[in-house]
Coordinates of C-alpha atoms and ligand atoms in Angstrom, one line a residue:
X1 CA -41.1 -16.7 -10.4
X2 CA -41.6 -14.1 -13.0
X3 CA -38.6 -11.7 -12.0
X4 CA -39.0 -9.5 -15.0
X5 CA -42.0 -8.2 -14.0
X6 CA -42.1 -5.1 -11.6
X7 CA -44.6 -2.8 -10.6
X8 CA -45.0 0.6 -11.0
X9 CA -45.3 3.3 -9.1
X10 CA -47.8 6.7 -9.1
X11 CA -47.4 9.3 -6.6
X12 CA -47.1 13.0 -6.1
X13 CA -44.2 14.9 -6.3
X14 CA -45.2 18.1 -4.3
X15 CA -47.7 18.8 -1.3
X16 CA -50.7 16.1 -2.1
X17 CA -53.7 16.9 -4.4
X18 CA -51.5 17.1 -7.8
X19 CA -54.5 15.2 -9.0
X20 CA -53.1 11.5 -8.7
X21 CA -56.4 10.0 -8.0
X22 CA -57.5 11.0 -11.6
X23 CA -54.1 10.0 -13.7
X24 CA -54.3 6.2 -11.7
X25 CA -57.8 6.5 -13.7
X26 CA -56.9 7.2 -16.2
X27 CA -54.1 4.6 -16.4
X28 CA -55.8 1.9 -14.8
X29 CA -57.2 -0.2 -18.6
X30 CA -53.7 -0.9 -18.7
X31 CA -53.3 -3.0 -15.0
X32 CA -54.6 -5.8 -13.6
X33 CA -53.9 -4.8 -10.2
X34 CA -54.2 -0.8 -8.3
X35 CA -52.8 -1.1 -5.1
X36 CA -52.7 1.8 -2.3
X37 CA -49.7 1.5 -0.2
X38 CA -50.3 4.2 3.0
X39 CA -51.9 6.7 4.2
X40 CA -55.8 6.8 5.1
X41 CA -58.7 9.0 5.2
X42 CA -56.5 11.9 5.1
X43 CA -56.1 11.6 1.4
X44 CA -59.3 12.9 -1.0
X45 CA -58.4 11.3 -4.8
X46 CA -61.5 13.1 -7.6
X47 CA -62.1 11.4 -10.3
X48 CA -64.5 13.1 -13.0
X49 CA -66.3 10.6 -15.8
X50 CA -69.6 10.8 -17.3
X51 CA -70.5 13.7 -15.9
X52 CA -70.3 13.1 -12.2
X53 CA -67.7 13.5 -9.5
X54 CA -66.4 10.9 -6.9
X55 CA -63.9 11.4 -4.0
X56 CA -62.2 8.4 -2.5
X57 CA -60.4 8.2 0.4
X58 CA -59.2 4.8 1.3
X59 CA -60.3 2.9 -2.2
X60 CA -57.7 2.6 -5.1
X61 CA -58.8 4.7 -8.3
X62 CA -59.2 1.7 -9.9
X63 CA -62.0 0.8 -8.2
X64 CA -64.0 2.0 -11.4
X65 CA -62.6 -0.7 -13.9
X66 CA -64.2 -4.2 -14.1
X67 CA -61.5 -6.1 -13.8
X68 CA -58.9 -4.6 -11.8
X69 CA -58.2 -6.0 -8.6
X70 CA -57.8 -3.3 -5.8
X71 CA -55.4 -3.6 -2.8
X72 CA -55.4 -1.8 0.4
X73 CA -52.0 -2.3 1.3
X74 CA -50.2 -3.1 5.1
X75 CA -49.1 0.5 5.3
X76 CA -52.5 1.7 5.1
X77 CA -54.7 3.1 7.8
X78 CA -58.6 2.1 8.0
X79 CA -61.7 3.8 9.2
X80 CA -64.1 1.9 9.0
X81 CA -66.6 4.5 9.0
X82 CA -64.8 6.3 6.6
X83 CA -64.9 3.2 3.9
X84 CA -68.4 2.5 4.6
X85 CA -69.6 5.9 3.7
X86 CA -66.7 5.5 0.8
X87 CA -68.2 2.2 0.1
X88 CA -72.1 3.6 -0.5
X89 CA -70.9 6.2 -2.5
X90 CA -69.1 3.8 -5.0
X91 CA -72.6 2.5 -6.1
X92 CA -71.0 -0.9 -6.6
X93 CA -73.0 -3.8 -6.1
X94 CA -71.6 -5.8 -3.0
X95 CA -70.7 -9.3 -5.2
X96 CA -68.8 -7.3 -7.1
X97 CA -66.6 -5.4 -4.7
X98 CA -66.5 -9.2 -3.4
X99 CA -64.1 -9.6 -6.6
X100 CA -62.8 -6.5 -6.9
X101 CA -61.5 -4.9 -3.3
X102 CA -58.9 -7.0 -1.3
X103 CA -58.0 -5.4 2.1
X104 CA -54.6 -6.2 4.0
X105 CA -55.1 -7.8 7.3
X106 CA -52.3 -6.1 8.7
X107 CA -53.5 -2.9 8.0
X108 CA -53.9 -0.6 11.1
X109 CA -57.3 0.3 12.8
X110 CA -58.1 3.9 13.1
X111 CA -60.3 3.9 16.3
X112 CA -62.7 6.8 17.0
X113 CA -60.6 7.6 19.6
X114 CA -57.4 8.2 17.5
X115 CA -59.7 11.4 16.1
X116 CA -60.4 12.6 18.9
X117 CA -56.5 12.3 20.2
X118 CA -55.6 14.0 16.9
X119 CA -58.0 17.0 17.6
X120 CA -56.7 17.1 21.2
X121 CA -53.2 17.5 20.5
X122 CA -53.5 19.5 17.4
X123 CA -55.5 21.4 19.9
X124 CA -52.4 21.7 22.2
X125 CA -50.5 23.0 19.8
X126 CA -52.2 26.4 19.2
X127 CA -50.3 28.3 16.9
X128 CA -48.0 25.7 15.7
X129 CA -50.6 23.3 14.6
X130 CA -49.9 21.0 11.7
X131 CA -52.9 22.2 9.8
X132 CA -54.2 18.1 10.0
X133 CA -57.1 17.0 8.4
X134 CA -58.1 15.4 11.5
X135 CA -58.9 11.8 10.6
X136 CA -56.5 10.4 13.4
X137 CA -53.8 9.6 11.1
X138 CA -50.6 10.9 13.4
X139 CA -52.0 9.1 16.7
X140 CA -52.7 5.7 14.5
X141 CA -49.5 5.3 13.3
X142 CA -48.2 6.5 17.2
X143 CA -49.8 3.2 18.1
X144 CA -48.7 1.2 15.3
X145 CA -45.1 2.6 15.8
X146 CA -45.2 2.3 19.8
X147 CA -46.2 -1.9 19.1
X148 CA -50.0 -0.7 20.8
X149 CA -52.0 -1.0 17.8
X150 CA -54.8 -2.8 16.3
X151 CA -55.3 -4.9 13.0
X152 CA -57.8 -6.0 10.5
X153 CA -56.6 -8.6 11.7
X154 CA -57.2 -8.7 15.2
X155 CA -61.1 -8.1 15.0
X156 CA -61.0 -11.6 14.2
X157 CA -59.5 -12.6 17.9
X158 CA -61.7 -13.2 21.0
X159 CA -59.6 -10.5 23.2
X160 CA -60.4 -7.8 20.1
X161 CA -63.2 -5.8 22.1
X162 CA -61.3 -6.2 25.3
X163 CA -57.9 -4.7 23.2
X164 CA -60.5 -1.8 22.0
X165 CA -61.9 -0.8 25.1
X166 CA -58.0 -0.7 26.7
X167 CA -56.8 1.6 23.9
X168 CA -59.7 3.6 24.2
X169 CA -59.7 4.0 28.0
X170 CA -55.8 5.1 27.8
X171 CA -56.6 7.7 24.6
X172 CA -59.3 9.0 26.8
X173 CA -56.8 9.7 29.4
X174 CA -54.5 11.3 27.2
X175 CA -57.1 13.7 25.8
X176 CA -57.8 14.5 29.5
X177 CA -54.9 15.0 30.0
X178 CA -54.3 17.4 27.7
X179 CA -57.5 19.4 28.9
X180 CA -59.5 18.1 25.7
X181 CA -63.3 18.3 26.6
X182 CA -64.9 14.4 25.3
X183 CA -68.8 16.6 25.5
X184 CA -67.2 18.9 23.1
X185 CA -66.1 16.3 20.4
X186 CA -68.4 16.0 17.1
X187 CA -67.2 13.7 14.4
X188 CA -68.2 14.1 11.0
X189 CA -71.8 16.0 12.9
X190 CA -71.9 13.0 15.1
X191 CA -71.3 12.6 18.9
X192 CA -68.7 10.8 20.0
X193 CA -70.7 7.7 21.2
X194 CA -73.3 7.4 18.0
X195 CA -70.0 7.8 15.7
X196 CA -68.2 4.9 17.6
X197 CA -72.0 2.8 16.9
X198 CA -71.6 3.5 13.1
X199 CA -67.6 3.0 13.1
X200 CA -68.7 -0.4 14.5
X201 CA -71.4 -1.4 11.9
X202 CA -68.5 0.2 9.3
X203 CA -66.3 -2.1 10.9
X204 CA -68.4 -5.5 9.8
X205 CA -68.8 -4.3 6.5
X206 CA -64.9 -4.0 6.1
X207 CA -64.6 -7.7 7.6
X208 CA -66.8 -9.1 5.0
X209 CA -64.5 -7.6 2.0
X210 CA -61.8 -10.5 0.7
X211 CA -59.2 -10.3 3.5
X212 CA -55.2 -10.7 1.8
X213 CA -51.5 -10.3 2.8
X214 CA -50.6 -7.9 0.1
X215 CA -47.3 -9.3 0.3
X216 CA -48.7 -12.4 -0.7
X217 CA -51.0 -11.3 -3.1
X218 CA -49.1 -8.8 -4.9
X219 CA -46.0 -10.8 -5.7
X220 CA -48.1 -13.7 -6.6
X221 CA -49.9 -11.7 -8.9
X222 CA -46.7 -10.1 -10.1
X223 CA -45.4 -14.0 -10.9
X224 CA -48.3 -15.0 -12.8
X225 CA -47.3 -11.6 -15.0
X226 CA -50.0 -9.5 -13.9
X227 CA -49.2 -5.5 -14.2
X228 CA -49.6 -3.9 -11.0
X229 CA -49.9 0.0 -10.5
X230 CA -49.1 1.6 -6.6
X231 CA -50.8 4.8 -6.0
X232 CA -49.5 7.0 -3.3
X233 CA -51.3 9.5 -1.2
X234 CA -50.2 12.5 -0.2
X235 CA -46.8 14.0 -1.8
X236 CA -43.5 13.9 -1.6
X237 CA -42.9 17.1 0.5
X238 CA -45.3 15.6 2.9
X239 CA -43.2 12.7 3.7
X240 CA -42.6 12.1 7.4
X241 CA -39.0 12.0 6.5
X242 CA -38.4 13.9 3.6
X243 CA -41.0 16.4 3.8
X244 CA -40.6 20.0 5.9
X245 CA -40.9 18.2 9.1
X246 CA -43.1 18.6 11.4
X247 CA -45.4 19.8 9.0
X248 CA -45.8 16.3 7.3
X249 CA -47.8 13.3 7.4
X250 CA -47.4 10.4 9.6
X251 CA -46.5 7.9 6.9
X252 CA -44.2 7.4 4.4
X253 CA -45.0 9.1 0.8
X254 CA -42.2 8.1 -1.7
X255 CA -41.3 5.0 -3.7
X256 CA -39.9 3.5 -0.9
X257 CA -43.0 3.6 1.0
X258 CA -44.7 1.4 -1.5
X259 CA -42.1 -1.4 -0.8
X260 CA -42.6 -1.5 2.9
X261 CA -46.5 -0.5 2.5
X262 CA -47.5 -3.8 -0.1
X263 CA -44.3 -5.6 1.0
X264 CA -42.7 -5.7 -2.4
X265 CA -39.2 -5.9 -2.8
X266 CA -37.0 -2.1 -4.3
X267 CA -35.9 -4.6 -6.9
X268 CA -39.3 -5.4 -8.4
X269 CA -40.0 -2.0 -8.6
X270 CA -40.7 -1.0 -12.2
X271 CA -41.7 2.7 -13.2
X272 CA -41.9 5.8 -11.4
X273 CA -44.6 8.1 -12.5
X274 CA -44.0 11.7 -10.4
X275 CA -47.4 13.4 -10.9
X276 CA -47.0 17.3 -10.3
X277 CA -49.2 20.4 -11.1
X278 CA -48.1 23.0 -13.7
X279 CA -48.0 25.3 -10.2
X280 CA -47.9 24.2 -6.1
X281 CA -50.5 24.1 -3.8
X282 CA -50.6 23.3 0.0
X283 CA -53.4 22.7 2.4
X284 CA -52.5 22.9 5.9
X285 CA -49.3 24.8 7.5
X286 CA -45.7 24.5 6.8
X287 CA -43.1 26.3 4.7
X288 CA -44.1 27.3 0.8
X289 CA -41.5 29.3 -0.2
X290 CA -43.4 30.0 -3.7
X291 CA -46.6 31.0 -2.2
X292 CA -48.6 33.8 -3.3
X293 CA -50.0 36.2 -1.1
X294 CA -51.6 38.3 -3.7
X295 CA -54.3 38.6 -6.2
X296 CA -52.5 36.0 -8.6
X297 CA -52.8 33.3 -5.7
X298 CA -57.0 34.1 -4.9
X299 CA -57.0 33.7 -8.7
X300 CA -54.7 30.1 -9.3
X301 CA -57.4 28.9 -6.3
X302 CA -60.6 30.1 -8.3
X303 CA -59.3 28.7 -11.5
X304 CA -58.0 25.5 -9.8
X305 CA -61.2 25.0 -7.6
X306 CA -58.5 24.9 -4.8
X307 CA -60.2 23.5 -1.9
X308 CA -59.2 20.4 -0.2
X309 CA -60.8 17.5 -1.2
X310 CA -61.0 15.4 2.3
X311 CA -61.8 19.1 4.2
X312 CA -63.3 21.5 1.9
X313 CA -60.5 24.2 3.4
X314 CA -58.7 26.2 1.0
X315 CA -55.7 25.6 -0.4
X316 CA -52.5 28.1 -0.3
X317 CA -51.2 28.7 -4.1
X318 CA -48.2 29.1 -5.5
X319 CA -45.9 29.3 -8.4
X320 CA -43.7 26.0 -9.6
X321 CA -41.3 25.0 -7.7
X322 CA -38.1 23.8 -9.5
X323 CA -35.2 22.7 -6.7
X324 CA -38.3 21.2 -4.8
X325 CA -39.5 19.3 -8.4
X326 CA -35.9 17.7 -8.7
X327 CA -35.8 17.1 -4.9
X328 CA -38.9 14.8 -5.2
X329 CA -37.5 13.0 -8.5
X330 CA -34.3 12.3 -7.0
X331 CA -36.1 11.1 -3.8
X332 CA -38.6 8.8 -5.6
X333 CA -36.2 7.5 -8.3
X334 CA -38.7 9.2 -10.5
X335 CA -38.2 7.6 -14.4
X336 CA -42.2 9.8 -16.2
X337 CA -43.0 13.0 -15.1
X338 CA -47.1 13.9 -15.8
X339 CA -48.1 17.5 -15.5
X340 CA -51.8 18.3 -14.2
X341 CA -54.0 21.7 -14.6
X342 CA -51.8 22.8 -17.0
X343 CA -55.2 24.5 -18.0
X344 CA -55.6 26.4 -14.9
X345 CA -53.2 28.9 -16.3
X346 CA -54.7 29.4 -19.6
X347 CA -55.4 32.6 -18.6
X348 CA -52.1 33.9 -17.0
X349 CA -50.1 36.5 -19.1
X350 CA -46.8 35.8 -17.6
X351 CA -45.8 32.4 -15.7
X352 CA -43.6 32.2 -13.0
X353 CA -41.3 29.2 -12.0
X354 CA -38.8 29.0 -8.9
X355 CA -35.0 28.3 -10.1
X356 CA -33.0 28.4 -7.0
X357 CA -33.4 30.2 -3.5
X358 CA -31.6 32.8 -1.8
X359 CA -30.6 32.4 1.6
X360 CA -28.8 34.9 3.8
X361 CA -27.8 36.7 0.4
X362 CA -26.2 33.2 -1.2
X363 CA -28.1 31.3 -4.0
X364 CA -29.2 27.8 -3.7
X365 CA -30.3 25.4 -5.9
X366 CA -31.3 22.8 -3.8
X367 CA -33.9 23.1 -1.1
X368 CA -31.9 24.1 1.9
X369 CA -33.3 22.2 4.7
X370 CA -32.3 24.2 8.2
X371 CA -34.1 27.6 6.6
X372 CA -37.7 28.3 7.7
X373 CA -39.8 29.9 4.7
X374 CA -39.1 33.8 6.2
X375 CA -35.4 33.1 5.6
X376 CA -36.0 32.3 1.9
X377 CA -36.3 34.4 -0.7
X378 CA -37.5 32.3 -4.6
X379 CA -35.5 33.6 -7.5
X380 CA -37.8 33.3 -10.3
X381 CA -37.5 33.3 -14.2
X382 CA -40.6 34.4 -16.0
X383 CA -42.0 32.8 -18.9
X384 CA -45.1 34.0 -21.2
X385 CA -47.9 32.1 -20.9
X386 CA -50.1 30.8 -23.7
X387 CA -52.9 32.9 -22.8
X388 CA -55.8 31.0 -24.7
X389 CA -58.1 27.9 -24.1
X390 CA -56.8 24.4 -24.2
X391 CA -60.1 23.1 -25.3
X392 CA -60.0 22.6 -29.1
X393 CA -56.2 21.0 -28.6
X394 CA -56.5 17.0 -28.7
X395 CA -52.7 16.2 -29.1
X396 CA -50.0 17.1 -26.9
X397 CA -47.6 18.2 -30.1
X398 CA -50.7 20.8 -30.9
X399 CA -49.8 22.7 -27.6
X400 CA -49.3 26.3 -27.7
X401 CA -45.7 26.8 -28.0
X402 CA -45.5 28.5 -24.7
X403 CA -46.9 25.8 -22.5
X404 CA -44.4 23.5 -24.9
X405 CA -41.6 26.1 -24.1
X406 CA -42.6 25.6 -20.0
X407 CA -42.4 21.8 -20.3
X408 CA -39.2 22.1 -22.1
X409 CA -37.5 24.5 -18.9
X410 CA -39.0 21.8 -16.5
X411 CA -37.6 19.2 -18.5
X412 CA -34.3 20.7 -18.5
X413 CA -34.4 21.2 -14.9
X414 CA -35.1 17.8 -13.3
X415 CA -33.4 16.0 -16.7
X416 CA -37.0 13.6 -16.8
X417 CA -39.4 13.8 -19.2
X418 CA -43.0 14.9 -19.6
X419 CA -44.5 12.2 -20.6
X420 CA -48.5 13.0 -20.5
X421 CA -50.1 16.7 -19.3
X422 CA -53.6 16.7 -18.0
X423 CA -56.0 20.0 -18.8
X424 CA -59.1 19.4 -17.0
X425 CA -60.7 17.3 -14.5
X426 CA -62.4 14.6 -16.6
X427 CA -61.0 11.5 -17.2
X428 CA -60.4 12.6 -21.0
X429 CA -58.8 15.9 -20.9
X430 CA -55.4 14.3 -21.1
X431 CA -52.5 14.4 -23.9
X432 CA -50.3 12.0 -24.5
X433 CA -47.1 13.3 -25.9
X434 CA -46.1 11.0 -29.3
X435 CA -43.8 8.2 -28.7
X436 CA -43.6 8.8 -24.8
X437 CA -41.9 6.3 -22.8
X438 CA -44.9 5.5 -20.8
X439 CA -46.7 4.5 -24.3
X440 CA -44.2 1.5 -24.5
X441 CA -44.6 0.7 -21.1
X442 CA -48.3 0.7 -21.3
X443 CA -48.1 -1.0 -24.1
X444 CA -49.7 1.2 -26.3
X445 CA -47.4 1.9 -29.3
Ligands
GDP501 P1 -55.2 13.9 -5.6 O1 -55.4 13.9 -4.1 O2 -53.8 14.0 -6.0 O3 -55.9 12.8 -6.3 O4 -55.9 15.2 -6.2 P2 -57.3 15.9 -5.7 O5 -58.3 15.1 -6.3 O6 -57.3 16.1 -4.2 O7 -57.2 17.3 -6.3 C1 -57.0 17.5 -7.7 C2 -58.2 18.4 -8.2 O8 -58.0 18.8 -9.5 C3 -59.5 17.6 -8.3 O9 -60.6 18.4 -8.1 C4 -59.5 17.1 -9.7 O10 -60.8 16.8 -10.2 C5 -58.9 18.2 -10.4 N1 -58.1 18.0 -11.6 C6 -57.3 16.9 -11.8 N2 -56.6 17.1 -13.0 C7 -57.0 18.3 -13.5 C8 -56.6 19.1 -14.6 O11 -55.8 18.7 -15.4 N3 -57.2 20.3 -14.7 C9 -58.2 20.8 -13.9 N4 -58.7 22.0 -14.1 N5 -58.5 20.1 -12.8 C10 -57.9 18.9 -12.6
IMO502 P1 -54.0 13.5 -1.1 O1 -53.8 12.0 -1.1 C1 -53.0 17.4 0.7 C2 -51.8 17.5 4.8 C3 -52.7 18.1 5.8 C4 -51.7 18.6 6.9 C5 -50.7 17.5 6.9 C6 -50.9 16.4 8.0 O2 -55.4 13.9 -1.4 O3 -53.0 14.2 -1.9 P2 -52.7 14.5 8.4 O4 -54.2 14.5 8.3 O5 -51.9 13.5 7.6 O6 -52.3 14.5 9.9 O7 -52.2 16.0 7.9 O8 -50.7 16.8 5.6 N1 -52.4 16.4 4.0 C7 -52.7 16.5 2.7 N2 -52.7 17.6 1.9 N3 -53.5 16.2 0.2 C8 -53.5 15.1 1.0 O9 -53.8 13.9 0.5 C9 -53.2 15.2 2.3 N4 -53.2 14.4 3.4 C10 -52.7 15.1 4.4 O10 -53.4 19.2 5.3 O11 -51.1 19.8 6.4
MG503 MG1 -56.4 15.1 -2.7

């Protein structure tokens, strides 16, 4: 067994969408193996080359490299609907994906019906609703949580359609319950009984990709030497633990998650990349205590193009969060920090960034966890911005100094460097900062 060899992590450090899908991208030449570890069609990773624009869901971001080997881990969720329309959009011939895509049978079925159970008890909730992105993520992880789920797996057993029908029957009966009208129900501009036909078809198009145990096939590939990269979905502050519950996902987001999501041991975990952006966003509801209410936050989403990726709703802006940054990295263990849309800024004449809280007149510098976001008031430092175009800068030590100045208060902050900052959506807008950490690790020196 090759015990020196660990895989590293990628994930997001605040409330999804720090642009993840497009570092994992960018990083991928230097694995053999990119391997999602949980969530499901809730996630929406862009990646820009050659002009065009893809959104994946489900699919690692490596899925672009010849070469890499891409897992869908345990912890995953899978709509096969989702993936087949993921799957057409790829472009990828089907013998290659036969080489190239490696699904975990024990990954959990979303079933049509676990939509329609999310949009029946999001529903319910009227005014405290969770701002989900609907894709039945909370209600299959219920099931997979209360023991009354369905595997990959299990489509391969003769009691699978009579298991399907049961689950079905009793989420039918919930979403009755719960005064949820079936007639009502379009998915994704289908009704409910043509979407279950194509989640079906979907369905035999995800049994005919390479079935694994990632457990298996990720420590195996480990000992033969092989670098493996684990992307998360989601962020840190969306964890169903550590985020500002009950305004989180269902699954776990941070490091950890990647152990019990591929089933890789904490001890042959390598690096930590924490992926943030140079400011916050959020989609959905929950606290933000550095939202912007005003002009300066229409403008962050026009210059950030901030609508959701997986919903097309718009996202709520902010500035930079600094307690919550060094939250995440203690959370995740986080060793490389990576900066996105620093360019989206370009254009601010002042900067702000969150230092500490003030709750019931007392400063905090950690986020304080009983206190709602009308109890908490951000103390901010300003900084000047740069105030020019990134465009013509090709090295990260050619920065303006203010940007260099704004990495260097982060820095001091969460006490881990900035290793790479990304300013713009294609795959090569990124800078590399000159003898970086992550350049030894990649191998790249
Ligand atoms: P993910 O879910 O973390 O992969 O992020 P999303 O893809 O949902 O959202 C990030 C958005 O920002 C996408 O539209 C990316 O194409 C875009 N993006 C990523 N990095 C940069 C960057 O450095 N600058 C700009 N302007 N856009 C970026
Ligand atoms: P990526 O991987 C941003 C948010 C939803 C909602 C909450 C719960 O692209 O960063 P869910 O559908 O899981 O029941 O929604 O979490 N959310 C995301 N926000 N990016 C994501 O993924 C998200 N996935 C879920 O908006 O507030
Ligand atoms: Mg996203």
């Amino acid at each position: 067994m090759n015990d020196t060899n660990k895989a590293d992590v990628l994930l997001g450090l605040q409330w999804g969408d720090e642009g993840k899908g497009k570092i994992v991208d960018v990083l991928t030449p230097h694995y053999k193996m990119v391997a999602r570890f949980q969530g499901g069609p809730n996630a929406g990773h862009t990646l820009v080359f050659e002009d065009k624009k893809y959104i994946l869901h489900t699919i690692p971001s490596g899925i672009f490299h010849k070469g890499c080997l891409n897992v869908v881990g345990n912890g995953v969720v899978l709509d096969p609907f989702i993936i087949n329309k993921e799957l057409d959009q790829l472009n990828i011939p089907d013998e290659e994906l036969q080489e190239s895509l490696f699904v975990c049978g024990k990954a959990h079925l979303i079933l049509p019906s676990h939509r329609l159970m999310d949009a029946a008890i999001e529903n319910k909730k009227g005014k405290l609703k969770i701002g989900s992105t609907l894709k039945g993520i909370g209600p299959a992880y219920t099931d997979k949580v209360a023991r009354t789920g369905l595997r990959l797996s299990d489509t391969a057993t003769p009691e699978f359609d009579e298991k399907y029908d049961r689950l079905k029957q009793e989420h039918l009966r919930i979403a009755k319950d719960l005064g949820y009208d079936l007639r009502e129900l379009v998915l994704d501009g289908l009704p409910f009984d043509d979407y279950e036909k194509a989640w079906f078809s979907g369905l035999e198009r995800l049994k005919a990709l390479p079935r694994i145990q990632s457990e298996v096939f990720v420590n195996e590939a480990l000992d033969k030497g092989a670098r493996v990269l684990a992307e998360g979905a989601q962020g840190t502050l969306l964890d169903i633990d550590f985020g500002s519950y009950p305004y989180v996902t269902s699954s776990n987001t941070i490091t950890a998650g990647a152990c019990v999501g591929l089933g890789v041991a904490p001890s042959r975990i390598g690096e930590v990349f924490g992926v943030f952006k140079a400011y916050c966003t959020r989609v959905g509801s929950g606290p933000f205590p550095t939202e912007i209410l005003d002009a300066d936050g229409d403008r962050l989403r026009d210059e950030g193009h901030e609508y959701g990726s997986t919903t097309g709703r718009p996202r709520r802006c902010g500035w930079l969060d600094l307690p919550a940054l060094k939250y995440a990295v203690m959370i995740n263990g986080v060793s490389r920090l990576i900066m996105t849309k620093a360019d989206v800024l370009n254009s601010m004449e002042k900067i702000r960034v969150c230092v500490a809280y003030k709750v019931d007149g007392e400063s905090h510098d950690v986020v304080p966890l009983s206190a709602g976001q009308q109890d908490m008031e951000p103390i901010y430092e300003e900084l000047r911005g740069w105030n020019r175009p990134l465009d013509d800068i090709h090295t990260f030590e050619a920065l303006p100094q203010e940007l260099l100045d704004y990495v260097a208060v982060i820095e001091d902050f969460v006490k881990v460097p900035v290793d790479i900052i990304s300013v713009g959506a294609d795959r090569k807008e990124i800078l590399i900062r000159k003898g970086a950490g992550i350049l030894q690790r990649l191998s790249v020196v």
